[in-house]
Coordinates of C-alpha atoms and ligand atoms in Angstrom, one line a residue:
M236 CA -28.8 18.1 -19.1
K237 CA -26.0 15.5 -19.3
F238 CA -24.9 13.7 -16.1
A239 CA -22.0 11.5 -14.9
D240 CA -21.3 9.0 -12.1
L241 CA -17.6 9.0 -11.3
H242 CA -17.5 6.6 -8.4
L243 CA -18.5 3.0 -9.1
H244 CA -17.3 -0.5 -8.1
T245 CA -17.7 -3.9 -9.8
F246 CA -16.9 -7.5 -8.8
F247 CA -13.3 -6.8 -9.7
S248 CA -13.1 -5.3 -6.2
D249 CA -15.9 -5.3 -3.6
G250 CA -18.9 -4.5 -5.8
T251 CA -21.3 -7.2 -6.9
F252 CA -22.1 -6.0 -10.4
S253 CA -20.2 -7.1 -13.5
P254 CA -19.0 -4.2 -15.7
E255 CA -21.8 -5.1 -18.2
E256 CA -24.4 -4.9 -15.5
L257 CA -23.1 -1.6 -14.2
A258 CA -23.0 -0.1 -17.7
G259 CA -26.6 -1.4 -18.1
H260 CA -27.7 0.5 -15.0
G261 CA -25.9 3.6 -16.3
A262 CA -27.7 3.3 -19.6
R263 CA -31.1 2.8 -17.9
L264 CA -30.5 6.0 -15.9
G265 CA -29.4 7.9 -18.9
F266 CA -25.8 8.7 -17.8
A267 CA -23.6 10.4 -20.4
A268 CA -20.3 9.4 -18.6
M269 CA -19.3 6.8 -16.1
A270 CA -16.0 6.1 -14.3
L271 CA -15.0 2.8 -12.8
T272 CA -13.1 3.2 -9.5
D273 CA -12.5 -0.3 -8.1
H274 CA -10.3 -0.5 -5.0
D275 CA -6.7 -1.1 -5.9
S276 CA -7.7 -2.4 -9.4
V277 CA -8.1 -1.3 -13.0
E278 CA -8.8 -4.8 -14.2
G279 CA -12.5 -4.2 -14.9
C280 CA -11.8 -1.1 -17.0
A281 CA -11.3 -3.0 -20.3
R282 CA -14.8 -4.7 -20.1
M283 CA -16.4 -1.6 -18.8
A284 CA -15.0 0.4 -21.7
V285 CA -16.6 -2.0 -24.2
A286 CA -19.9 -2.2 -22.3
C287 CA -20.1 1.6 -22.1
G288 CA -19.1 2.0 -25.7
A289 CA -21.9 -0.3 -26.8
A290 CA -24.4 1.8 -24.7
G291 CA -23.1 5.1 -26.0
I292 CA -21.7 6.1 -22.6
E293 CA -18.4 7.9 -22.3
F294 CA -16.1 5.8 -20.1
I295 CA -13.4 7.1 -17.7
P296 CA -10.9 4.5 -16.4
G297 CA -10.1 4.9 -12.8
T298 CA -9.3 3.4 -9.4
E299 CA -9.7 4.1 -5.7
L300 CA -6.5 3.9 -3.6
T301 CA -6.2 3.9 0.2
A302 CA -3.6 6.4 1.3
E303 CA -2.4 8.2 4.4
L304 CA -1.0 11.6 5.2
G305 CA 0.7 11.3 8.5
D306 CA -1.8 9.3 10.6
T307 CA -4.8 10.4 8.6
E308 CA -6.4 8.0 6.2
L309 CA -7.9 9.1 2.9
H310 CA -9.2 7.5 -0.2
L311 CA -7.7 8.8 -3.5
L312 CA -9.6 8.4 -6.7
G313 CA -7.6 8.3 -10.0
F314 CA -9.3 9.3 -13.2
F315 CA -8.3 9.0 -16.9
L316 CA -5.7 6.5 -16.1
D317 CA -3.5 4.6 -18.6
T318 CA -4.6 1.2 -17.4
H319 CA -1.5 -0.4 -19.0
N320 CA 0.9 1.9 -17.1
E321 CA 3.5 -0.4 -15.7
K322 CA 4.3 1.4 -12.5
L323 CA 0.6 1.7 -11.7
L324 CA 0.0 -2.0 -12.3
T325 CA 3.1 -3.0 -10.2
E326 CA 2.0 -0.8 -7.3
I327 CA -1.6 -1.9 -7.2
S328 CA -0.6 -5.5 -7.4
K329 CA 1.4 -5.1 -4.2
F330 CA -1.7 -3.7 -2.5
Q331 CA -3.7 -6.6 -3.8
I332 CA -1.3 -9.1 -2.2
V333 CA -1.5 -7.3 1.1
R334 CA -5.3 -7.4 0.8
Q335 CA -5.2 -11.2 0.3
S336 CA -3.0 -11.7 3.4
R337 CA -5.3 -9.3 5.4
I338 CA -8.2 -11.7 4.6
H339 CA -6.3 -14.5 6.3
E340 CA -5.7 -12.2 9.3
M341 CA -9.3 -11.2 9.6
V342 CA -10.5 -14.8 9.3
A343 CA -8.0 -15.9 12.0
A344 CA -9.3 -13.2 14.3
I345 CA -12.9 -14.4 13.6
N346 CA -12.0 -18.0 14.3
K347 CA -10.4 -17.0 17.6
L348 CA -13.9 -15.8 18.7
G349 CA -15.2 -19.3 18.0
V350 CA -16.8 -18.6 14.6
P351 CA -15.8 -21.2 12.1
L352 CA -15.3 -19.3 8.9
E353 CA -12.7 -20.5 6.4
A354 CA -10.5 -18.2 4.4
Q355 CA -11.1 -20.3 1.3
T356 CA -14.8 -19.6 1.6
V357 CA -14.0 -15.8 1.5
F358 CA -11.6 -16.2 -1.5
A359 CA -14.1 -18.3 -3.4
L360 CA -16.9 -15.8 -2.9
A361 CA -14.6 -12.8 -3.6
N362 CA -13.2 -14.4 -6.7
C363 CA -11.1 -11.3 -7.4
K364 CA -7.5 -10.1 -6.8
S365 CA -8.6 -7.2 -4.6
P366 CA -10.7 -8.8 -1.7
G367 CA -11.8 -6.7 1.2
R368 CA -14.0 -6.6 4.3
P369 CA -17.3 -6.7 2.4
H370 CA -16.3 -10.1 1.0
V371 CA -15.6 -11.4 4.6
A372 CA -19.0 -10.0 5.6
R373 CA -20.8 -11.7 2.7
A374 CA -19.1 -15.0 3.4
L375 CA -20.2 -14.8 7.1
V376 CA -23.8 -14.2 5.9
K377 CA -23.7 -16.9 3.3
A378 CA -22.4 -19.4 5.9
G379 CA -25.2 -18.5 8.3
L380 CA -22.8 -17.2 10.9
V381 CA -24.4 -13.8 11.1
K382 CA -27.8 -12.5 10.1
N383 CA -26.8 -9.7 7.7
L384 CA -23.9 -7.5 6.6
D385 CA -24.5 -4.9 9.3
E386 CA -24.1 -7.6 12.0
A387 CA -20.9 -8.7 10.4
F388 CA -19.4 -5.2 10.5
E389 CA -20.8 -4.4 13.9
R390 CA -19.6 -7.6 15.5
F391 CA -16.3 -8.2 13.7
L392 CA -15.2 -5.9 11.0
K393 CA -15.7 -2.2 11.9
K394 CA -12.7 -0.2 13.0
G395 CA -12.0 -1.2 16.6
R396 CA -13.9 -4.5 16.4
P397 CA -12.0 -7.7 17.1
A398 CA -11.4 -8.8 13.5
W399 CA -10.6 -5.3 12.2
V400 CA -7.2 -5.4 10.6
P401 CA -5.7 -2.1 9.4
K402 CA -5.2 -1.9 5.7
A403 CA -1.8 -1.2 4.2
K404 CA -1.8 2.4 2.8
M405 CA 0.4 4.2 0.4
S406 CA 1.6 7.7 1.3
A407 CA -0.8 10.2 -0.2
L408 CA 2.0 12.0 -1.9
E409 CA 3.1 8.8 -3.5
G410 CA -0.5 8.1 -4.5
I411 CA -0.9 11.4 -6.2
E412 CA 2.4 10.9 -8.0
L413 CA 1.5 7.4 -9.0
I414 CA -1.8 8.6 -10.5
H415 CA -0.1 11.5 -12.3
Q416 CA 2.7 9.4 -13.8
A417 CA -0.1 7.1 -15.2
G418 CA -1.6 10.2 -16.9
G419 CA -4.4 10.6 -14.5
L420 CA -6.1 13.2 -12.2
A421 CA -5.9 12.6 -8.4
V422 CA -9.0 13.4 -6.4
M423 CA -9.8 13.1 -2.7
A424 CA -12.8 10.8 -2.3
H425 CA -15.8 11.4 0.0
P426 CA -14.1 14.0 2.2
G427 CA -17.4 14.3 4.2
L428 CA -17.0 10.8 5.5
N429 CA -13.6 11.3 6.9
R430 CA -13.9 14.9 8.0
T431 CA -10.2 15.5 7.8
D432 CA -10.3 18.8 6.0
E433 CA -7.1 20.0 7.7
I434 CA -5.0 17.8 5.4
I435 CA -6.5 19.4 2.2
P436 CA -3.9 22.2 1.9
A437 CA -1.0 19.7 2.1
L438 CA -2.7 17.6 -0.6
V439 CA -3.1 20.7 -2.8
D440 CA 0.6 21.5 -2.4
A441 CA 1.3 17.9 -3.4
G442 CA -0.5 18.5 -6.7
M443 CA -3.9 16.9 -5.9
D444 CA -6.3 17.9 -8.8
G445 CA -9.7 17.7 -7.3
I446 CA -12.2 16.8 -4.5
E447 CA -15.3 14.6 -4.6
C448 CA -17.9 17.2 -3.6
F449 CA -20.9 15.0 -4.5
H450 CA -21.3 11.6 -2.8
T451 CA -24.2 9.4 -1.7
K452 CA -23.3 10.0 1.9
H453 CA -22.8 13.8 1.6
S454 CA -25.7 16.0 2.7
T455 CA -26.5 19.1 0.6
A456 CA -24.7 21.2 3.3
T457 CA -21.6 18.9 3.1
S458 CA -21.5 19.1 -0.7
E459 CA -21.8 22.9 -0.5
R460 CA -19.0 23.0 2.0
Y461 CA -16.6 21.1 -0.3
L462 CA -17.7 23.1 -3.4
E463 CA -16.5 26.2 -1.4
I464 CA -13.2 24.4 -0.6
A465 CA -12.8 23.4 -4.3
D466 CA -13.3 27.0 -5.3
K467 CA -10.9 28.3 -2.7
Y468 CA -8.1 25.9 -3.8
H469 CA -9.0 25.9 -7.5
L470 CA -9.7 22.2 -7.4
L471 CA -11.7 20.1 -9.9
V472 CA -15.1 19.0 -8.6
T473 CA -16.2 15.3 -9.0
G474 CA -19.1 13.2 -7.7
G475 CA -20.4 9.7 -7.7
S476 CA -22.7 7.2 -6.0
D477 CA -20.0 4.8 -4.7
C478 CA -22.4 2.1 -5.8
H479 CA -21.2 -1.4 -4.8
G480 CA -24.2 -3.3 -6.3
F481 CA -27.6 -3.8 -4.6
S482 CA -27.7 -2.4 -1.1
K483 CA -31.0 -2.8 0.8
N484 CA -32.6 -4.1 -2.4
K485 CA -31.6 -1.2 -4.6
P486 CA -28.4 0.0 -6.2
L487 CA -27.0 3.4 -5.2
I488 CA -26.2 4.3 -8.8
G489 CA -28.6 7.1 -9.8
T490 CA -28.5 8.8 -6.3
V491 CA -25.7 11.2 -7.5
K492 CA -25.9 12.9 -10.8
L493 CA -22.8 15.0 -11.5
P494 CA -23.5 17.7 -14.1
Y495 CA -21.4 16.9 -17.2
E496 CA -19.7 20.3 -17.2
Y497 CA -17.5 19.1 -14.4
V498 CA -16.3 16.2 -16.6
E499 CA -15.5 18.8 -19.3
K500 CA -13.3 20.7 -16.8
M501 CA -11.5 17.5 -15.9
K502 CA -10.8 16.8 -19.6
E503 CA -9.6 20.3 -20.1
K504 CA -7.1 19.9 -17.3
I505 CA -5.8 16.6 -18.8
S506 CA -5.5 18.2 -22.3
H507 CA -3.1 20.8 -20.9
R508 CA -0.7 18.3 -19.3
Ligands
AMP669 P1 -11.8 -2.5 3.0 O1 -11.3 -1.8 1.8 O2 -11.5 -4.0 2.9 O3 -11.4 -1.9 4.3 O4 -13.4 -2.4 2.9 C1 -13.9 -1.1 2.8 C2 -15.3 -1.2 2.2 O5 -16.1 -1.8 3.1 C3 -15.9 0.1 1.9 O6 -15.6 0.5 0.5 C4 -17.4 -0.2 2.0 O7 -17.8 -0.7 0.8 C5 -17.4 -1.3 3.0 N1 -17.8 -0.9 4.4 C6 -17.0 -0.2 5.3 N2 -17.7 0.0 6.4 C7 -18.9 -0.7 6.3 C8 -20.0 -0.9 7.2 N3 -20.0 -0.4 8.5 N4 -21.1 -1.6 6.7 C9 -21.1 -2.1 5.4 N5 -20.0 -1.9 4.6 C10 -19.0 -1.2 5.0
ZN670 ZN1 -15.7 -0.6 -1.5
FE671 FE1 -13.8 4.9 -0.3
FE672 FE1 -15.6 3.6 -3.2

């Protein structure tokens, strides 16, 4: 059997692995295909393509966008993207700039609570164009201001906590169109985490291609539920670990093994465009 992992992050967004390290883990686990889906970034794809190529792994360039339909937030994965597509690069760079100003806002809110974190510390640690909450959390841990990442999220960064700052989102319809015009397939990420199934029909009408049925945080029952939904709406099925590096001493990569036949179905759809 051949397997794929189609949801992975590197240090080009909020992961901690380099593309080479990530490809190394993929090779160790025997993956036939891997997709890189950094938040609002395709910057790591060039290095990941080379590293996967050297390891004999098929590489799928991707990204993960934060979108909204009405008031409902969702994450959209784009796969098989042309990473040189001008409109894609222009749009994601806008979201990167908003992510950077959001770091300043989160740090200011943390400072207001008497915790002396500096934005520069977060930017130095993030060292990427697409910084996010995990970088703020890691900077808090590194500065000894909280014990661990969980404490950082619980005290400051989780939705509803004092330093939570909403993230700029693109409309889901624009996101799907953006991915399509860059040659890609648009897929709803980890629907089981958001539990907003009521928006799926509208996304299907907007041309969404698939749904991430398999994810580290999906139970077997949840995966089965979304396989049924995929079947009902004739959607492609994807899956991935959403690995961000080491978490609790081991990387998540390897926890989800998507049968390669699903990748073949994705390629078949792309070839008919
Ligand atoms: P952001 O895109 O800046 O809102 O950050 C979202 C990322 O933060 C997710 O992709 C997760 O990697 C991470 N994250 C979200 N909630 C938590 C949490 N409660 N604990 C640890 N990491 C989290
Ligand atoms: Zn992330
Ligand atoms: Fe996500
Ligand atoms: Fe992700």
